[in-house]
Tab-separated table of C-alpha atoms in Angstrom:
chain	number	residue	atom	x	y	z
A	206	MET	CA	44.590	-111.702	83.015
A	207	GLN	CA	42.262	-110.079	85.568
A	208	GLU	CA	41.155	-113.482	86.856
A	209	ILE	CA	44.792	-114.524	87.210
A	210	LYS	CA	45.720	-111.354	89.100
A	211	LYS	CA	42.696	-111.726	91.360
A	212	TYR	CA	43.648	-115.285	92.378
A	213	VAL	CA	47.268	-114.314	93.041
A	214	GLU	CA	46.197	-111.299	95.105
A	215	GLU	CA	43.812	-113.402	97.211
A	216	ASN	CA	46.466	-116.053	97.887
A	217	LYS	CA	49.730	-114.110	97.815
A	218	GLN	CA	50.480	-114.419	101.528
A	219	ARG	CA	49.919	-118.182	101.463
A	220	PHE	CA	52.079	-118.490	98.327
A	221	LEU	CA	54.869	-116.686	100.155
A	222	GLU	CA	54.562	-118.708	103.363
A	223	GLU	CA	54.671	-121.976	101.419
A	224	LEU	CA	57.820	-120.879	99.620
A	225	PHE	CA	59.401	-119.947	102.956
A	226	GLU	CA	58.579	-123.430	104.262
A	227	LEU	CA	60.277	-124.967	101.218
A	228	LEU	CA	63.344	-122.741	101.631
A	229	ARG	CA	63.821	-123.824	105.248
A	230	PHE	CA	64.824	-127.320	104.128
A	231	PRO	CA	68.664	-127.433	103.810
A	232	SER	CA	68.491	-129.662	100.736
A	233	VAL	CA	72.220	-129.607	99.895
A	234	SER	CA	72.774	-132.535	97.538
A	235	ALA	CA	76.576	-132.189	97.528
A	236	ASP	CA	76.991	-132.941	101.245
A	237	PRO	CA	75.882	-136.359	102.628
A	238	LYS	CA	75.188	-134.867	106.061
A	239	TYR	CA	72.079	-133.241	104.558
A	240	LYS	CA	70.670	-136.518	103.208
A	241	ASP	CA	67.616	-136.606	105.470
A	242	ASP	CA	66.864	-132.958	104.698
A	243	VAL	CA	67.008	-133.589	100.957
A	244	LEU	CA	64.619	-136.533	101.279
A	245	GLN	CA	62.222	-134.469	103.412
A	246	THR	CA	62.250	-131.786	100.728
A	247	ALA	CA	61.157	-134.337	98.144
A	248	ASP	CA	58.273	-135.326	100.437
A	249	PHE	CA	57.245	-131.688	100.766
A	250	VAL	CA	57.298	-131.120	97.005
A	251	ALA	CA	55.230	-134.248	96.386
A	252	GLN	CA	52.612	-133.178	98.911
A	253	LYS	CA	52.352	-129.687	97.407
A	254	LEU	CA	51.852	-131.157	93.930
A	255	LYS	CA	49.007	-133.276	95.312
A	256	ASP	CA	47.503	-130.272	97.080
A	257	ALA	CA	47.637	-128.292	93.827
A	258	GLY	CA	45.652	-130.970	92.005
A	259	ALA	CA	48.238	-133.193	90.347
A	260	ASP	CA	47.507	-136.883	89.763
A	261	ARG	CA	49.840	-139.905	89.926
A	262	VAL	CA	52.225	-138.031	92.198
A	263	GLN	CA	55.164	-140.272	92.981
A	264	ILE	CA	58.542	-139.981	94.672
A	265	CYS	CA	60.629	-141.983	92.207
A	266	ALA	CA	63.721	-143.630	93.661
A	267	THR	CA	67.043	-143.367	91.829
A	268	ALA	CA	70.566	-144.473	92.681
A	269	GLY	CA	70.872	-141.063	94.354
A	270	TYR	CA	68.191	-138.632	95.445
A	271	PRO	CA	64.602	-139.162	94.232
A	272	ILE	CA	62.740	-137.455	91.417
A	273	VAL	CA	59.274	-136.114	92.215
A	274	TYR	CA	56.784	-136.785	89.422
A	275	GLY	CA	53.189	-135.670	88.999
A	276	GLU	CA	50.796	-135.008	86.139
A	277	LYS	CA	47.394	-133.727	85.101
A	278	ILE	CA	46.046	-135.082	81.828
A	279	VAL	CA	42.884	-133.135	81.034
A	280	ASP	CA	42.491	-134.228	77.413
A	281	ALA	CA	44.723	-136.524	75.371
A	282	SER	CA	44.141	-134.351	72.306
A	283	LEU	CA	45.665	-131.299	73.975
A	284	PRO	CA	49.410	-130.525	73.927
A	285	THR	CA	51.471	-131.592	76.924
A	286	VAL	CA	53.949	-129.434	78.822
A	287	LEU	CA	56.704	-131.147	80.829
A	288	ILE	CA	57.823	-128.882	83.673
A	289	TYR	CA	61.329	-129.488	85.004
A	290	GLY	CA	62.899	-128.049	88.138
A	291	HIS	CA	65.174	-129.068	91.005
A	292	TYR	CA	64.665	-128.989	94.749
A	293	ASP	CA	68.331	-129.387	95.724
A	294	VAL	CA	70.528	-126.376	96.410
A	295	GLN	CA	74.173	-125.373	96.517
A	296	PRO	CA	76.131	-125.538	99.801
A	297	PRO	CA	75.678	-122.282	101.748
A	298	ASP	CA	79.386	-121.795	102.495
A	299	PRO	CA	81.002	-119.503	103.468
A	300	LEU	CA	78.443	-119.078	106.230
A	301	GLU	CA	80.125	-116.056	107.793
A	302	LEU	CA	79.314	-113.950	104.715
A	303	TRP	CA	75.546	-114.396	105.058
A	304	LYS	CA	73.800	-111.433	106.661
A	305	THR	CA	71.001	-113.741	107.829
A	306	PRO	CA	70.940	-117.566	108.150
A	307	PRO	CA	70.835	-119.207	104.684
A	308	PHE	CA	67.986	-121.564	105.556
A	309	GLU	CA	65.850	-119.046	107.426
A	310	PRO	CA	64.272	-116.966	104.637
A	311	THR	CA	64.340	-113.254	105.410
A	312	VAL	CA	62.713	-110.387	103.524
A	313	ARG	CA	64.686	-107.186	103.034
A	314	ASP	CA	63.630	-104.441	100.627
A	315	GLY	CA	61.086	-106.712	98.954
A	316	LYS	CA	63.606	-109.499	98.347
A	317	ILE	CA	63.688	-113.012	99.811
A	318	TYR	CA	67.168	-113.918	101.085
A	319	ALA	CA	67.819	-117.659	101.426
A	320	ARG	CA	69.795	-120.441	99.774
A	321	GLY	CA	67.684	-121.697	96.877
A	322	ALA	CA	65.446	-118.608	96.835
A	323	CYS	CA	66.069	-118.185	93.107
A	324	ASP	CA	68.013	-121.339	92.205
A	325	ASP	CA	65.711	-123.126	91.908
A	326	LYS	CA	63.114	-123.406	94.650
A	327	GLY	CA	61.518	-120.008	94.126
A	328	GLN	CA	61.391	-120.518	90.393
A	329	PHE	CA	60.090	-124.091	90.176
A	330	TYR	CA	57.550	-123.390	92.916
A	331	MET	CA	56.036	-120.674	90.708
A	332	HIS	CA	54.952	-123.500	88.409
A	333	VAL	CA	53.306	-125.400	91.248
A	334	LYS	CA	51.319	-122.328	92.258
A	335	ALA	CA	50.507	-121.406	88.647
A	336	PHE	CA	49.213	-124.956	88.185
A	337	GLU	CA	47.085	-124.606	91.325
A	338	LEU	CA	45.721	-121.335	89.965
A	339	MET	CA	44.739	-122.932	86.654
A	340	MET	CA	43.122	-125.874	88.428
A	341	GLN	CA	41.136	-123.667	90.808
A	342	THR	CA	39.966	-121.302	88.064
A	343	ASN	CA	39.276	-124.130	85.602
A	344	THR	CA	41.630	-122.591	83.027
A	345	LEU	CA	44.205	-125.361	82.525
A	346	ALA	CA	44.621	-125.344	78.735
A	347	CYS	CA	47.290	-128.064	78.407
A	348	ASN	CA	48.174	-131.381	79.900
A	349	VAL	CA	50.907	-130.883	82.478
A	350	LYS	CA	53.662	-133.166	83.773
A	351	PHE	CA	56.079	-132.288	86.559
A	352	MET	CA	59.581	-133.719	87.001
A	353	ILE	CA	61.391	-132.123	89.949
A	354	GLU	CA	64.781	-133.658	90.738
A	355	GLY	CA	67.184	-133.512	93.667
A	356	GLU	CA	70.612	-133.742	92.038
A	357	GLU	CA	70.900	-130.838	89.590
A	358	GLU	CA	73.557	-129.106	91.657
A	359	VAL	CA	75.754	-132.223	91.509
A	360	GLY	CA	75.379	-132.936	87.805
A	361	SER	CA	72.013	-134.768	87.548
A	362	SER	CA	73.908	-138.039	87.370
A	363	ASN	CA	70.809	-140.223	87.746
A	364	LEU	CA	68.365	-138.183	85.698
A	365	SER	CA	69.542	-139.637	82.385
A	366	THR	CA	68.688	-143.171	83.513
A	367	PHE	CA	65.281	-142.052	84.756
A	368	VAL	CA	64.454	-140.241	81.507
A	369	LYS	CA	65.554	-143.176	79.343
A	370	GLU	CA	63.543	-145.634	81.432
A	371	ASN	CA	60.423	-143.426	81.455
A	372	LYS	CA	60.213	-142.132	77.888
A	373	GLU	CA	56.512	-142.944	77.566
A	374	ARG	CA	55.598	-141.440	80.924
A	375	LEU	CA	57.521	-138.251	80.094
A	376	LYS	CA	56.156	-137.942	76.572
A	377	ALA	CA	55.381	-134.266	75.935
A	378	ASP	CA	55.451	-131.512	73.321
A	379	VAL	CA	57.810	-129.133	75.103
A	380	VAL	CA	59.900	-128.854	78.258
A	381	LEU	CA	59.354	-125.713	80.328
A	382	ILE	CA	62.154	-124.688	82.698
A	383	SER	CA	62.416	-121.712	85.032
A	384	ASP	CA	66.022	-121.891	86.199
A	385	THR	CA	67.398	-118.936	84.268
A	386	SER	CA	67.238	-115.149	84.414
A	387	MET	CA	65.859	-112.063	82.710
A	388	ILE	CA	67.726	-108.864	81.942
A	389	SER	CA	65.359	-107.041	84.302
A	390	MET	CA	61.681	-106.695	85.034
A	391	GLU	CA	61.747	-103.499	82.949
A	392	ASN	CA	63.445	-105.362	80.091
A	393	PRO	CA	62.011	-108.897	80.114
A	394	SER	CA	63.950	-111.479	78.149
A	395	ILE	CA	63.993	-115.164	77.256
A	396	GLU	CA	67.239	-117.118	77.183
A	397	THR	CA	67.649	-118.926	73.883
A	398	GLY	CA	70.833	-120.813	74.671
A	399	LEU	CA	72.952	-122.184	77.492
A	400	ARG	CA	76.608	-123.034	77.771
A	401	GLY	CA	77.795	-126.555	78.465
A	402	LEU	CA	80.014	-127.560	81.361
A	403	ALA	CA	83.072	-129.674	82.073
A	404	TYR	CA	83.927	-129.822	85.792
A	405	MET	CA	87.324	-131.118	86.884
A	406	GLU	CA	89.319	-131.618	90.065
A	407	VAL	CA	93.111	-131.608	90.059
A	408	GLU	CA	95.682	-132.659	92.626
A	409	VAL	CA	99.396	-131.887	92.590
A	410	VAL	CA	101.529	-134.008	94.947
A	411	GLY	CA	105.171	-133.362	95.795
A	412	PRO	CA	106.993	-134.842	98.814
A	413	ASN	CA	105.487	-137.718	100.794
A	414	ARG	CA	104.675	-135.463	103.758
A	415	ASP	CA	104.423	-131.802	104.741
A	416	LEU	CA	107.937	-130.386	105.198
A	417	HIS	CA	109.602	-127.671	107.268
A	418	SER	CA	109.757	-124.735	104.869
A	419	GLY	CA	113.101	-123.594	106.303
A	420	VAL	CA	114.832	-126.963	106.123
A	421	TYR	CA	113.469	-127.967	102.702
A	422	GLY	CA	112.312	-124.723	101.096
A	423	GLY	CA	114.205	-123.940	97.914
A	424	ALA	CA	115.258	-127.537	97.378
A	425	VAL	CA	111.881	-129.289	96.944
A	426	ALA	CA	109.105	-128.273	94.570
A	427	ASN	CA	106.217	-126.699	96.449
A	428	PRO	CA	102.954	-128.217	95.108
A	429	ALA	CA	101.003	-125.055	95.923
A	430	THR	CA	103.402	-122.910	93.898
A	431	ILE	CA	103.466	-125.413	91.044
A	432	LEU	CA	99.674	-125.644	90.950
A	433	CYS	CA	99.347	-121.858	90.813
A	434	LYS	CA	101.842	-121.667	87.950
A	435	MET	CA	100.070	-124.441	86.051
A	436	ILE	CA	96.672	-122.782	86.468
A	437	ALA	CA	98.047	-119.380	85.476
A	438	SER	CA	99.446	-120.881	82.268
A	439	LEU	CA	95.954	-121.936	81.154
A	440	HIS	CA	95.313	-118.371	79.912
A	441	ASP	CA	97.603	-116.287	77.708
A	442	GLU	CA	98.122	-112.521	77.734
A	443	ASN	CA	94.824	-112.042	75.860
A	444	ASN	CA	92.956	-114.275	78.323
A	445	HIS	CA	92.649	-116.886	75.608
A	446	ILE	CA	92.600	-120.486	76.891
A	447	THR	CA	95.869	-122.231	75.992
A	448	ILE	CA	94.755	-125.886	76.001
A	449	PRO	CA	95.617	-127.274	72.528
A	450	GLY	CA	92.482	-128.011	70.516
A	451	PHE	CA	90.179	-126.243	72.995
A	452	TYR	CA	88.662	-123.908	70.372
A	453	ASP	CA	88.688	-126.323	67.429
A	454	LYS	CA	84.924	-126.916	67.453
A	455	VAL	CA	83.729	-123.551	68.740
A	456	ALA	CA	80.940	-122.252	66.479
A	457	GLU	CA	81.725	-118.601	65.827
A	458	LEU	CA	78.838	-116.119	65.694
A	459	SER	CA	78.290	-114.052	62.579
A	460	GLN	CA	78.666	-110.289	62.856
A	461	ASP	CA	74.882	-109.920	62.615
A	462	GLN	CA	74.459	-112.343	65.512
A	463	ARG	CA	77.054	-110.469	67.567
A	464	ASP	CA	75.354	-107.154	66.832
A	465	ALA	CA	71.966	-108.553	67.845
A	466	LEU	CA	73.364	-109.937	71.098
A	467	ASN	CA	75.042	-106.653	71.976
A	468	SER	CA	71.867	-104.674	71.294
A	469	ALA	CA	70.408	-105.910	74.595
A	470	PRO	CA	70.317	-103.249	77.338
A	471	PHE	CA	73.565	-103.396	79.287
A	472	ASP	CA	75.327	-100.747	81.381
A	473	LEU	CA	78.985	-101.666	81.874
A	474	GLU	CA	79.542	-99.053	84.569
A	475	GLU	CA	76.540	-100.307	86.518
A	476	TYR	CA	77.827	-103.868	86.075
A	477	LYS	CA	81.237	-102.952	87.521
A	478	GLN	CA	79.684	-100.950	90.342
A	479	ASP	CA	77.411	-103.835	91.336
A	480	LEU	CA	80.443	-106.152	91.586
A	481	ASP	CA	82.753	-103.494	93.082
A	482	ILE	CA	85.435	-104.050	90.427
A	483	ALA	CA	87.553	-101.460	88.626
A	484	GLU	CA	87.325	-103.133	85.221
A	485	GLU	CA	85.969	-106.222	83.538
A	486	TRP	CA	88.232	-109.142	82.590
A	487	GLY	CA	88.005	-111.596	79.748
A	488	GLU	CA	88.941	-112.801	76.316
A	489	LYS	CA	90.266	-109.951	74.183
A	490	GLY	CA	88.099	-108.890	71.255
A	491	TYR	CA	84.719	-109.724	72.804
A	492	SER	CA	82.152	-107.729	74.754
A	493	THR	CA	80.982	-108.673	78.246
A	494	LEU	CA	77.687	-110.035	76.880
A	495	GLU	CA	79.591	-112.168	74.354
A	496	ARG	CA	82.047	-113.422	76.976
A	497	THR	CA	79.302	-114.501	79.366
A	498	GLY	CA	76.921	-116.019	76.837
A	499	THR	CA	78.676	-117.154	73.679
A	500	ARG	CA	82.355	-117.765	74.488
A	501	PRO	CA	83.903	-120.720	76.346
A	502	THR	CA	85.631	-120.077	79.663
A	503	LEU	CA	87.894	-121.725	82.224
A	504	GLU	CA	87.554	-120.736	85.881
A	505	VAL	CA	89.013	-121.888	89.184
A	506	ASN	CA	86.128	-122.662	91.551
A	507	GLY	CA	88.219	-123.538	94.583
A	508	ILE	CA	91.865	-123.980	95.531
A	509	TRP	CA	93.476	-125.241	98.735
A	510	SER	CA	96.815	-126.364	100.151
A	511	GLY	CA	98.981	-126.299	103.243
A	512	TYR	CA	98.150	-124.550	106.505
A	513	ILE	CA	95.179	-122.175	106.513
A	514	GLY	CA	94.391	-122.050	110.231
A	515	GLU	CA	94.916	-119.217	112.695
A	516	GLY	CA	98.414	-117.886	113.209
A	517	ALA	CA	101.508	-119.135	111.377
A	518	LYS	CA	102.883	-122.546	110.508
A	519	THR	CA	105.963	-122.600	108.295
A	520	VAL	CA	105.145	-125.611	106.192
A	521	LEU	CA	105.927	-126.724	102.650
A	522	PRO	CA	102.733	-128.661	101.828
A	523	SER	CA	102.900	-132.125	100.332
A	524	LYS	CA	99.958	-131.503	97.998
A	525	ALA	CA	97.679	-128.873	96.513
A	526	ASN	CA	94.216	-129.168	95.008
A	527	ALA	CA	91.849	-127.163	92.854
A	528	LYS	CA	88.402	-127.458	91.319
A	529	ILE	CA	88.122	-126.075	87.791
A	530	SER	CA	85.089	-125.613	85.581
A	531	MET	CA	84.941	-124.895	81.866
A	532	ARG	CA	81.824	-123.417	80.276
A	533	LEU	CA	81.362	-124.641	76.730
A	534	VAL	CA	79.612	-123.350	73.629
A	535	PRO	CA	78.317	-125.008	70.437
A	536	ASP	CA	79.808	-127.284	69.077
A	537	GLN	CA	82.113	-128.290	71.935
A	538	ARG	CA	81.493	-131.605	73.714
A	539	TRP	CA	82.185	-131.896	77.401
A	540	SER	CA	83.779	-135.363	77.236
A	541	GLU	CA	86.219	-134.205	74.537
A	542	ILE	CA	87.105	-131.039	76.455
A	543	SER	CA	87.626	-133.074	79.639
A	544	ASP	CA	90.098	-135.302	77.772
A	545	LEU	CA	91.926	-132.304	76.283
A	546	PHE	CA	92.206	-130.671	79.700
A	547	THR	CA	93.468	-133.875	81.347
A	548	GLN	CA	96.141	-134.470	78.704
A	549	HIS	CA	97.358	-130.879	78.773
A	550	PHE	CA	97.409	-130.511	82.546
A	551	GLN	CA	99.415	-133.670	82.984
A	552	GLN	CA	101.852	-132.664	80.226
A	553	ILE	CA	102.672	-129.253	81.705
A	554	ALA	CA	103.513	-130.667	85.151
A	555	PRO	CA	107.229	-130.524	86.071
A	556	LYS	CA	108.984	-133.758	87.027
A	557	GLY	CA	109.154	-132.836	90.703
A	558	VAL	CA	105.416	-133.421	91.219
A	559	LYS	CA	102.732	-135.963	90.363
A	560	VAL	CA	99.403	-134.805	88.935
A	561	THR	CA	95.974	-136.431	89.113
A	562	VAL	CA	93.006	-135.083	87.161
A	563	THR	CA	89.498	-136.273	88.033
A	564	PRO	CA	86.525	-135.304	85.835
A	565	HIS	CA	83.380	-134.811	87.933
A	566	HIS	CA	80.447	-134.055	85.652
A	567	GLY	CA	79.449	-132.087	82.612
A	568	GLY	CA	76.844	-131.320	80.008
A	569	GLU	CA	76.455	-130.141	76.457
A	570	PRO	CA	75.715	-126.586	75.297
A	571	VAL	CA	72.321	-125.954	73.729
A	572	VAL	CA	70.607	-123.391	71.530
A	573	THR	CA	66.806	-123.275	71.551
A	574	PRO	CA	64.742	-122.194	68.518
A	575	THR	CA	63.034	-118.795	68.489
A	576	ASP	CA	60.587	-119.559	65.681
A	577	GLY	CA	58.737	-122.524	67.181
A	578	THR	CA	55.300	-122.662	68.759
A	579	ALA	CA	56.628	-122.877	72.318
A	580	TYR	CA	58.901	-119.842	72.050
A	581	LEU	CA	56.141	-117.811	70.406
A	582	ALA	CA	53.777	-118.789	73.225
A	583	ALA	CA	56.320	-117.639	75.808
A	584	GLU	CA	56.828	-114.412	73.887
A	585	LYS	CA	53.071	-113.708	73.807
A	586	ALA	CA	52.714	-114.548	77.500
A	587	ILE	CA	55.454	-112.101	78.484
A	588	GLU	CA	54.119	-109.415	76.158
A	589	GLU	CA	50.685	-109.625	77.793
A	590	SER	CA	52.049	-109.827	81.334
A	591	PHE	CA	54.801	-107.196	81.039
A	592	GLY	CA	53.371	-105.005	78.310
A	593	LYS	CA	56.371	-105.444	76.013
A	594	LYS	CA	58.025	-108.153	73.924
A	595	PRO	CA	60.898	-110.094	75.522
A	596	ILE	CA	64.454	-109.766	74.256
A	597	PRO	CA	66.135	-113.032	73.194
A	598	THR	CA	69.427	-113.527	75.069
A	599	ARG	CA	72.067	-116.201	75.655
A	600	GLY	CA	72.600	-117.591	79.158
A	601	GLY	CA	76.051	-118.049	80.634
A	602	GLY	CA	75.079	-120.888	82.949
A	603	SER	CA	74.545	-124.564	82.259
A	604	ILE	CA	71.555	-126.874	82.568
A	605	PRO	CA	73.021	-130.127	81.196
A	606	ILE	CA	69.689	-131.933	81.057
A	607	VAL	CA	68.345	-129.644	78.298
A	608	ALA	CA	70.444	-131.524	75.757
A	609	LEU	CA	69.377	-134.798	77.369
A	610	PHE	CA	65.692	-133.994	76.871
A	611	GLU	CA	66.276	-133.217	73.219
A	612	ASP	CA	68.343	-136.356	72.604
A	613	VAL	CA	66.148	-138.836	74.506
A	614	LEU	CA	62.657	-137.345	74.379
A	615	GLY	CA	63.049	-135.521	71.070
A	616	ILE	CA	61.574	-132.260	72.366
A	617	LYS	CA	62.829	-128.707	72.671
A	618	THR	CA	62.941	-126.569	75.782
A	619	VAL	CA	61.741	-123.079	76.627
A	620	LEU	CA	63.943	-121.373	79.238
A	621	PHE	CA	61.347	-119.281	81.041
A	622	GLY	CA	63.294	-117.817	83.956
A	623	PHE	CA	62.289	-114.918	86.199
A	624	GLY	CA	65.495	-114.504	88.180
A	625	LEU	CA	68.087	-111.771	87.795
A	626	ASP	CA	71.836	-112.073	87.268
A	627	SER	CA	72.252	-110.017	90.452
A	628	ASP	CA	70.429	-112.618	92.570
A	629	ALA	CA	73.735	-114.052	93.886
A	630	LEU	CA	73.160	-117.593	92.704
A	631	HIS	CA	75.662	-120.012	94.330
A	632	SER	CA	76.885	-117.128	96.526
A	633	PRO	CA	76.194	-115.911	100.053
A	634	ASN	CA	73.013	-113.832	100.374
A	635	GLU	CA	71.213	-115.423	97.435
A	636	LYS	CA	67.931	-113.603	96.855
A	637	TYR	CA	64.750	-113.564	94.807
A	638	ASP	CA	62.442	-110.584	94.431
A	639	ILE	CA	58.936	-111.167	95.760
A	640	PHE	CA	57.687	-109.207	92.740
A	641	ASN	CA	59.417	-111.652	90.380
A	642	TYR	CA	57.913	-114.611	92.231
A	643	TYR	CA	54.382	-113.289	91.873
A	644	LYS	CA	55.021	-112.126	88.312
A	645	GLY	CA	56.072	-115.637	87.365
A	646	ILE	CA	52.889	-117.109	88.844
A	647	GLU	CA	50.877	-114.585	86.822
A	648	THR	CA	52.727	-115.170	83.550
A	649	LEU	CA	53.003	-118.958	83.435
A	650	PRO	CA	49.260	-119.620	82.957
A	651	LEU	CA	49.408	-117.365	79.898
A	652	PHE	CA	52.114	-119.583	78.417
A	653	HIS	CA	49.840	-122.615	78.728
A	654	LYS	CA	46.961	-120.680	77.199
A	655	TYR	CA	48.925	-119.512	74.172
A	656	PHE	CA	50.770	-122.784	73.715
A	657	ALA	CA	47.418	-124.573	73.458
A	658	GLU	CA	46.066	-121.979	71.031
A	659	LEU	CA	49.140	-121.929	68.782
A	660	SER	CA	49.362	-125.735	68.743
A	661	LYS	CA	45.976	-126.120	67.073
């Protein structure tokens, strides 16, 4: 551990400057206007893998954005760790809510503010620097493979093809991902499950053009009003989702499992204060930790219609749109839930409007084992680095490719994140603590060490 700390201390400023350089690339995969920036980011990642000591570094073309691959095989008899991350980021909008420019990393109070700081550039780059550390100190205990993609934020639509076509190249004993969070640095944790995702877009169309709200108002169905009513009907008075069949395959937790989950440190008042809300909201009969980690949800991610410019325009809009995501839990399947949503949403539409539902992307929920070699290695690494054992938790987010890796490659994943839930992922002023960044670089080599030892 002393050798690790010494290397990080000697190189910490360079580690930070390299991360800042990575964060300056506006690698927004959802918006075609950033295409060149995304491709330049892939070039940067490939070069940094080479600089760190990786072999066979390649920018692998896909039907979309490329996947950066690299490896270091030190001994075929040693276990192999496949490191996954993504270099693309969410759109920075709304820009006016950022205190500093989203692609000009700024440090305030020991925290790096930039789009992608935590999700996932800061976290996957820890692995690159930890790998460099192990190479420079001659302590690499496992074979390592890197697969860093550029489409995670838009559903990883081309990753499945790449994985299926490169099963031999990606052959490994475990997947290691840092794209999740801990409870806190004082209470380190490891996420042992992730929710799935079904992402939909809906459109409600009424008249064939925008209408004068005085001339036609009251006589023609307003698509914006109809859409709001339809969305509101998707939850009942107990905030239970009303789509028929939605809960049919939900695997309920036992009381012991619920008690264990709720034993994790959590301050509800602090939670509400951080978000500036008077009270929490959610499905009746479940705690906040259960709602965000083990229960399915349905949320509106965006909604638009009519005139939203400056001043007033008395218009009855011809259409209204919304983007809706559903987080799923075992044993729900995203394709089935997408079908259920589509059928229900079309059925509840009144005759005065036409409804179109477009599924975008999705992924399956996963639960990772806590008794396997990889989890035990992560547990030992955190215990040595933090001085205490990590708490197993369930993550509320989704990483659809975790299920893909298990299905196609036949290997489990360790979710080894160092972010915090308060890091404003997908929001303005996303941040990542410098301490967490360095702590990750210090801890990851210990995982490789213990994984090699426990695999013998």
